CSV table of C-alpha atoms in Angstrom, one decimal:
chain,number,residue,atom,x,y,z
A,12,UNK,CA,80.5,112.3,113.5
A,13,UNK,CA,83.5,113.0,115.7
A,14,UNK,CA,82.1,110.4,118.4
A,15,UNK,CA,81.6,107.7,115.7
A,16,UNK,CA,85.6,108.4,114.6
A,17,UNK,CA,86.6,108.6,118.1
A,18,UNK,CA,84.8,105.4,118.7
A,19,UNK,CA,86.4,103.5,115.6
A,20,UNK,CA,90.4,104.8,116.7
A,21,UNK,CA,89.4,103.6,120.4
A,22,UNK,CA,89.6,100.1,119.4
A,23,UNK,CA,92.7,97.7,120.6
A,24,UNK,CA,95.8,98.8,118.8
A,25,UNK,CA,96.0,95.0,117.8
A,26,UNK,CA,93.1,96.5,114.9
A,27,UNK,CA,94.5,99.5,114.3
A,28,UNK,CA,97.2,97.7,113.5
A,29,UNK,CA,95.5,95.1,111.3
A,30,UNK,CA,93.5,97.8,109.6
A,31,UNK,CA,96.4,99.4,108.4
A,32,UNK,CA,98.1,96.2,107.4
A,33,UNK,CA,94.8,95.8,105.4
A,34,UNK,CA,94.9,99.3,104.0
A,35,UNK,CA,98.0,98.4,102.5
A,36,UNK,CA,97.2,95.2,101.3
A,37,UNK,CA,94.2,96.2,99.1
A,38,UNK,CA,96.3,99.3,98.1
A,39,UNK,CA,98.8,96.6,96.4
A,40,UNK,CA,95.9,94.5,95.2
A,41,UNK,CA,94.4,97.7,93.2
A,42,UNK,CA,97.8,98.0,91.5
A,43,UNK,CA,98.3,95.0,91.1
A,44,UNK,CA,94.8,94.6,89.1
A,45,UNK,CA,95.9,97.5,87.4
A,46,UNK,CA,99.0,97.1,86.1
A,47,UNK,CA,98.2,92.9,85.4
A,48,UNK,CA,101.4,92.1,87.3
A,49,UNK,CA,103.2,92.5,90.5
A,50,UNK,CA,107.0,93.0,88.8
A,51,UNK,CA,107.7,96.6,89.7
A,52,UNK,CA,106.4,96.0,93.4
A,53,UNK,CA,108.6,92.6,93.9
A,54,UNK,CA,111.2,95.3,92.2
A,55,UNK,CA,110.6,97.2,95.0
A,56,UNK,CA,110.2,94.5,97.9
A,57,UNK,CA,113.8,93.8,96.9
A,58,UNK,CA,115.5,97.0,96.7
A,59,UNK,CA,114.0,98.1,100.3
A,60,UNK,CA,115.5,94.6,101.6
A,61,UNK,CA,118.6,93.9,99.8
A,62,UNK,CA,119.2,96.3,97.8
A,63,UNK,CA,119.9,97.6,94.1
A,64,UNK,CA,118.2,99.1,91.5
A,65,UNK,CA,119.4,97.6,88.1
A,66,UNK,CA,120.6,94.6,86.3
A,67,UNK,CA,124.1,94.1,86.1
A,68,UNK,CA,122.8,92.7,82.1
A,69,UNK,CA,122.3,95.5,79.9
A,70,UNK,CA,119.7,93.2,77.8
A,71,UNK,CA,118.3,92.1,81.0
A,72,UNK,CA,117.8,95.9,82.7
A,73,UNK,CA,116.2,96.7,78.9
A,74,UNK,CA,113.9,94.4,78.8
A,75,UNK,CA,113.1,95.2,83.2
A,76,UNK,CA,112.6,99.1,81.8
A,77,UNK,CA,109.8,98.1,78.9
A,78,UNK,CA,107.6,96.1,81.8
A,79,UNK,CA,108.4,98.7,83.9
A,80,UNK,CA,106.7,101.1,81.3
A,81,UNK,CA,104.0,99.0,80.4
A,82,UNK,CA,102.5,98.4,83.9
A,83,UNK,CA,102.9,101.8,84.5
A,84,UNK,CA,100.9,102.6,81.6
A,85,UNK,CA,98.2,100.2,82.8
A,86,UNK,CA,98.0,101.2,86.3
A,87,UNK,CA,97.6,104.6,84.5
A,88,UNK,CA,95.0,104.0,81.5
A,89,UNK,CA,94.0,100.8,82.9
A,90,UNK,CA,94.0,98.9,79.6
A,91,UNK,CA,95.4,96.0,80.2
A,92,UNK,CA,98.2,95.8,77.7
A,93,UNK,CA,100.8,93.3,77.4
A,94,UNK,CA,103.3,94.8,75.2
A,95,UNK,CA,104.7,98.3,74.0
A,96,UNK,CA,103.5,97.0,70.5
A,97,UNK,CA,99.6,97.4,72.0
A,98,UNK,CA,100.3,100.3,73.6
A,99,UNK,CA,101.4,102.1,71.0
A,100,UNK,CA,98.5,100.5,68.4
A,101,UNK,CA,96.1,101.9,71.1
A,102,UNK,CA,97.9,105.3,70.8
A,103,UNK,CA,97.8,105.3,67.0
A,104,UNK,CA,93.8,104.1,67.1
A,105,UNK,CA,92.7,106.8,69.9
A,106,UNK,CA,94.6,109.7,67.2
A,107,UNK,CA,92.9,108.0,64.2
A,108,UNK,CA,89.6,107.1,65.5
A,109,UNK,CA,89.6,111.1,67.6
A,110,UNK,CA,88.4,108.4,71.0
A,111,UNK,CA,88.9,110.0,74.0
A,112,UNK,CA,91.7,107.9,76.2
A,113,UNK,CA,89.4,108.6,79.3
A,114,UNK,CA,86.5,106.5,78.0
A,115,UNK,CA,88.6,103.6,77.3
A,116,UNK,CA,90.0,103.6,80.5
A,117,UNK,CA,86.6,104.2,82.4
A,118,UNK,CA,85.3,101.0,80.1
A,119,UNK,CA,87.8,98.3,81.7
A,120,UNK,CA,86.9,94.7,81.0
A,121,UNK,CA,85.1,95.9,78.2
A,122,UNK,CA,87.5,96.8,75.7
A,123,UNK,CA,89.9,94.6,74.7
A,124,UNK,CA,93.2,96.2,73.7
A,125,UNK,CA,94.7,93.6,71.5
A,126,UNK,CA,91.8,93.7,68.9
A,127,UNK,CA,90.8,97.3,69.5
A,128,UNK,CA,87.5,96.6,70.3
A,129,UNK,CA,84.9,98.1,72.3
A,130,UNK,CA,81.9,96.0,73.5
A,131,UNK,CA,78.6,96.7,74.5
A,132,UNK,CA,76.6,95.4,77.3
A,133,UNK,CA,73.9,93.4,77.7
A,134,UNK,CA,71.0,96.0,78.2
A,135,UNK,CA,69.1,93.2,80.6
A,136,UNK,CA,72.6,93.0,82.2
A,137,UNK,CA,73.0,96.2,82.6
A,138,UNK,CA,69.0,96.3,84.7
A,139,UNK,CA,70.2,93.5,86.7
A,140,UNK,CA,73.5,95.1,88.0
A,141,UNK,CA,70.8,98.5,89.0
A,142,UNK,CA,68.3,95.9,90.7
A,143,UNK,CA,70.9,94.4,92.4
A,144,UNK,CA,72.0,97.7,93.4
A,145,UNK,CA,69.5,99.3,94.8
A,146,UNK,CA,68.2,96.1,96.7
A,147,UNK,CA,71.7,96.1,98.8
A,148,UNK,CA,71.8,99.9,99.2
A,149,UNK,CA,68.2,99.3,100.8
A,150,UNK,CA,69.9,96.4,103.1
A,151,UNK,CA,73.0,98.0,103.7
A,152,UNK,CA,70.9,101.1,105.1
A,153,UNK,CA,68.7,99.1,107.2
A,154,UNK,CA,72.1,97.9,108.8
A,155,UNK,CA,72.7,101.7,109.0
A,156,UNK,CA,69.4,102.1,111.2
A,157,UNK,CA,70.1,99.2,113.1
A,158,UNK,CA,73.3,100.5,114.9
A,159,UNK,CA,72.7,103.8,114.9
A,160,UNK,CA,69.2,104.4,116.2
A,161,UNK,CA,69.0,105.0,119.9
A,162,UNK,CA,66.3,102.6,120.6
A,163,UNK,CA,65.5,98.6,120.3
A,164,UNK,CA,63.7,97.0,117.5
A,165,UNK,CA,61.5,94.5,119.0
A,166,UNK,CA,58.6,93.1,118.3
A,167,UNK,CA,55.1,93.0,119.9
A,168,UNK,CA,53.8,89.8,121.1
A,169,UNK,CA,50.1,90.6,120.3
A,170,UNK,CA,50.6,92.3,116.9
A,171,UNK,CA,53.5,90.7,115.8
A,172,UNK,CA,54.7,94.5,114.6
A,173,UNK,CA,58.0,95.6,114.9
A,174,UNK,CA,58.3,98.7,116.9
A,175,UNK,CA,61.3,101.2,118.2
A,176,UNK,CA,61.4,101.4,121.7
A,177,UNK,CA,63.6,102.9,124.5
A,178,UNK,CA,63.2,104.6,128.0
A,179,UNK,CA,61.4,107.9,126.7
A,180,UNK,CA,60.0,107.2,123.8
A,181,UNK,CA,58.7,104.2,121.3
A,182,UNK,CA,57.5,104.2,117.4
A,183,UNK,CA,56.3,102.7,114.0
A,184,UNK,CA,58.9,100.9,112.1
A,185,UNK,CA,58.5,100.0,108.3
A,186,UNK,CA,58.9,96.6,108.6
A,187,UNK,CA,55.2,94.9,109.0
A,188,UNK,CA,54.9,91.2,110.2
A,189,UNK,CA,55.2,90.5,106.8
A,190,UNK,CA,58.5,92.4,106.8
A,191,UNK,CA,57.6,94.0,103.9
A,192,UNK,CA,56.3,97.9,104.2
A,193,UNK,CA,52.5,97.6,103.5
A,194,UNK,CA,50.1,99.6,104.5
A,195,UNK,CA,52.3,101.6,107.2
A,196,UNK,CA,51.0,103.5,110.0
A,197,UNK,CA,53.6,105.7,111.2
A,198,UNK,CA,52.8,106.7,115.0
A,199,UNK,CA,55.2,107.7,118.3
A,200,UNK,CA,53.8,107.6,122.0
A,201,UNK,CA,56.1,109.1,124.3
A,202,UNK,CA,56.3,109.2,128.7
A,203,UNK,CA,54.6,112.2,128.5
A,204,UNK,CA,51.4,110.8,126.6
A,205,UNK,CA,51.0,107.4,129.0
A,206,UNK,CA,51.0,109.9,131.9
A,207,UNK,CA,48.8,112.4,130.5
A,208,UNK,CA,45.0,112.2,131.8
A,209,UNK,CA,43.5,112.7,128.3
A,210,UNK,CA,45.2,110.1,126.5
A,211,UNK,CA,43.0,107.5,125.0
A,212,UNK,CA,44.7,104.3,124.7
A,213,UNK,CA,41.6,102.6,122.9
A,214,UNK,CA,41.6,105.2,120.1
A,215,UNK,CA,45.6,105.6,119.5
A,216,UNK,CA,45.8,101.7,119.2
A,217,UNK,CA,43.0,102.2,116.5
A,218,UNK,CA,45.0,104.7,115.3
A,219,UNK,CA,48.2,103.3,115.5
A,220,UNK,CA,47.4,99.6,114.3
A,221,UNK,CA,48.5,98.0,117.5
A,222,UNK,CA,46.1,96.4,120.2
A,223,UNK,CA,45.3,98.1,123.4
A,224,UNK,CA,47.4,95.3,125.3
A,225,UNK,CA,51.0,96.9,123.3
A,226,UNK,CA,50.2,100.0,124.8
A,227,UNK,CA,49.6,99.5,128.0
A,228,UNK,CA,52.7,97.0,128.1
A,229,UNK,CA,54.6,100.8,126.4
A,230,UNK,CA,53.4,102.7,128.6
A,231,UNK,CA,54.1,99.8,131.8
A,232,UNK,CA,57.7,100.3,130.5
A,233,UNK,CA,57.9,104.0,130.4
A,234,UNK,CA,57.0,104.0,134.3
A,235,UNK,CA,58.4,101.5,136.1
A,236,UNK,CA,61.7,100.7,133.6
A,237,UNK,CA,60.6,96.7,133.5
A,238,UNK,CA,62.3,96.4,130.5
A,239,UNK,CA,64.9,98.8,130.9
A,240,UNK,CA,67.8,96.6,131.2
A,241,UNK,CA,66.4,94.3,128.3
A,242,UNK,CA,66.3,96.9,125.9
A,243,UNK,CA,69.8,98.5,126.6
A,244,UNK,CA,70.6,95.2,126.2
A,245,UNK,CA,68.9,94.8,122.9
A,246,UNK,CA,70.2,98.3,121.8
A,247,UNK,CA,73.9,97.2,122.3
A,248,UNK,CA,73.8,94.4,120.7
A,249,UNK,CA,72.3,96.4,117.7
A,250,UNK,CA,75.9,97.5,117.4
A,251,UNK,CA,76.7,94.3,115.8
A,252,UNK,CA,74.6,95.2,112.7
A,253,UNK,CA,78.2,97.4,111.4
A,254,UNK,CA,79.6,94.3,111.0
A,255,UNK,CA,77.2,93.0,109.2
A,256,UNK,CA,77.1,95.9,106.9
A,257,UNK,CA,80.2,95.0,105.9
A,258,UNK,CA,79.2,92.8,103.0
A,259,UNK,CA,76.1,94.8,101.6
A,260,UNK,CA,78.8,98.3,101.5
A,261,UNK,CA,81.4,96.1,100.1
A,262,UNK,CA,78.5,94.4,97.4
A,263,UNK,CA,77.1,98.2,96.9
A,264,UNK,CA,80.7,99.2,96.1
A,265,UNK,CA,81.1,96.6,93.9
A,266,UNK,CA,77.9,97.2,91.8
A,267,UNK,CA,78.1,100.9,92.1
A,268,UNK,CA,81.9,100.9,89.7
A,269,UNK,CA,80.3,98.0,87.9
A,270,UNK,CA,77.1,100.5,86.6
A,271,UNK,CA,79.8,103.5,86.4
A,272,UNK,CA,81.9,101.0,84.2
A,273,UNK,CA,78.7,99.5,81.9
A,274,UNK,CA,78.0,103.3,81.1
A,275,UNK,CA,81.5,104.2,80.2
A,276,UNK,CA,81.6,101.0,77.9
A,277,UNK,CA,78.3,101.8,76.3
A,278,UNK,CA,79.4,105.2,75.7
A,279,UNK,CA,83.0,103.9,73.8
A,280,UNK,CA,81.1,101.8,72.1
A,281,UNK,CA,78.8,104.6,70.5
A,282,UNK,CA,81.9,106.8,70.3
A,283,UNK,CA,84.0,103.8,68.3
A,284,UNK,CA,80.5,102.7,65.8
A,285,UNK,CA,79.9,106.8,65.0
A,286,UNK,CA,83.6,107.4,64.0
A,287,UNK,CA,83.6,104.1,62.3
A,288,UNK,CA,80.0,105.4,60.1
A,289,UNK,CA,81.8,108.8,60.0
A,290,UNK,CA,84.8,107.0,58.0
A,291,UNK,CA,82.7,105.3,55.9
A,292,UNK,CA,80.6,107.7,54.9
A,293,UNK,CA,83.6,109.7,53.7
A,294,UNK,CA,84.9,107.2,51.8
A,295,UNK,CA,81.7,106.8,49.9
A,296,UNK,CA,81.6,110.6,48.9
């Protein structure tokens, strides 16, 4: 872990630079999503460059103060409210209704403050956004693999399997021809077992699923280094795959809050529709 830091900081001060500029960026985005307008950091902008914290208008610096309040309310409850009038009809619904604030706040773009409602979703929505999930977790580790693992991922002329190879040692991957992980041998043949005298190469490539020509084409590498400089090649380039990964962890993100958020909705919902049979069923006795 320390190397994979060390390596990231090594970079050109130029993307240091622009990570942190980046950093900052999205930092101003998130509050700015929050609070559902950018006033109190232009407020800010302006007072670290020219100076001055209020209006010289006392109608004016009044009316600065409530927006100041109700984005910080937002970026706080995230609730999206326009006005000190919502706010404080959201206050009065949350005491009369016993609705915990958290679960309003966790259910963001699924309440809507100005009518008090919660909404459901979809439940086939909600499967789609878990599909979708999974299926770029699964891509976004394959990237993972790709530029971590010590060895190349090539694949065999004869068999047209993809195998992990490097100078010592060479194994199964899970990805078939068909790229899809059928009926999976896992195997590993190693320096050690192309030199020994007792190795059978006919019954490992039974074994194995890979023709007698991949292994002796293995085992060719393993002692004379004929593709050495082919696969370090191979292997660096492999590096590349972080970049990639970039969008699948930024997608994975993305769906993981979305799943977090569709739960926390579902669960307002159920809280708001019980205290509203609760109220009704007092009312009738």
């Amino acid at each position: 872990m320390e190397s994979l830091i060390s390596s990231i900081w090594n970079f050109d001060g130029l993307i240091n630079s622009a990570l942190i500029f980046v950093t900052f960026g999205l930092l101003g985005v998130f509050i700015w999503k929050r609070a559902g307008s950018a006033y109190s950091l232009l407020n800010r902008l302006w007072e670290f460059c020219l100076g001055g914290k209020t209006f010289h208008d006392g109608k004016i610096n009044a009316y600065f103060n409530e927006r100041n309040d109700v984005e910080r309310f937002n970026v706080l409850f995230n609730v999206g409210a326009r006005n000190k009038e919502e706010i404080k009809s959201l206050i009065n619904w949350t005491k009369k209704k016993n609705i915990d604030i958290r679960h309003v706040t966790a259910a963001k773009g699924w309440f809507e403050i100005s009518t008090l409602k919660a909404i459901k979703p979809l439940f086939i929505a909600n499967v789609g956004v878990f599909v979708s999930c999974v299926l770029t977790m699964l891509l976004l580790s394959n990237f993972m693999l790709l530029a971590l693992k010590p060895s190349a991922l090539v694949r065999l002329g004869d068999d047209k399997s993809w195998v992990w190879i490097n100078d010592h040692i060479a194994e199964s991957s899970i990805w078939t021809n068909n790229y899809l992980p059928l009926n999976w041998t896992e195997w590993k043949l190693d320096k050690k077992q192309c030199e020994s005298e007792d190795f059978d190469k006919t019954v490992f490539s039974e074994k194995a699923g890979i023709s007698v020509r991949s292994v002796d084409r293995i085992c060719e590498n393993f002692s004379s280094g004929s593709l050495s400089d082919t696969i370090n090649n191979i292997i660096k380039n492999q590096k590349l795959a972080w970049v990639l990964a970039i969008y699948p962890f930024i997608f994975t993100i993305i769906c993981f809050f979305s799943l977090l958020r569709r739960g926390a909705a579902s669960k307002l919902y159920n809280e708001v529709h019980n205290s509203q049979t609760v109220s009704y069923t007092h009312l009738r006795a």
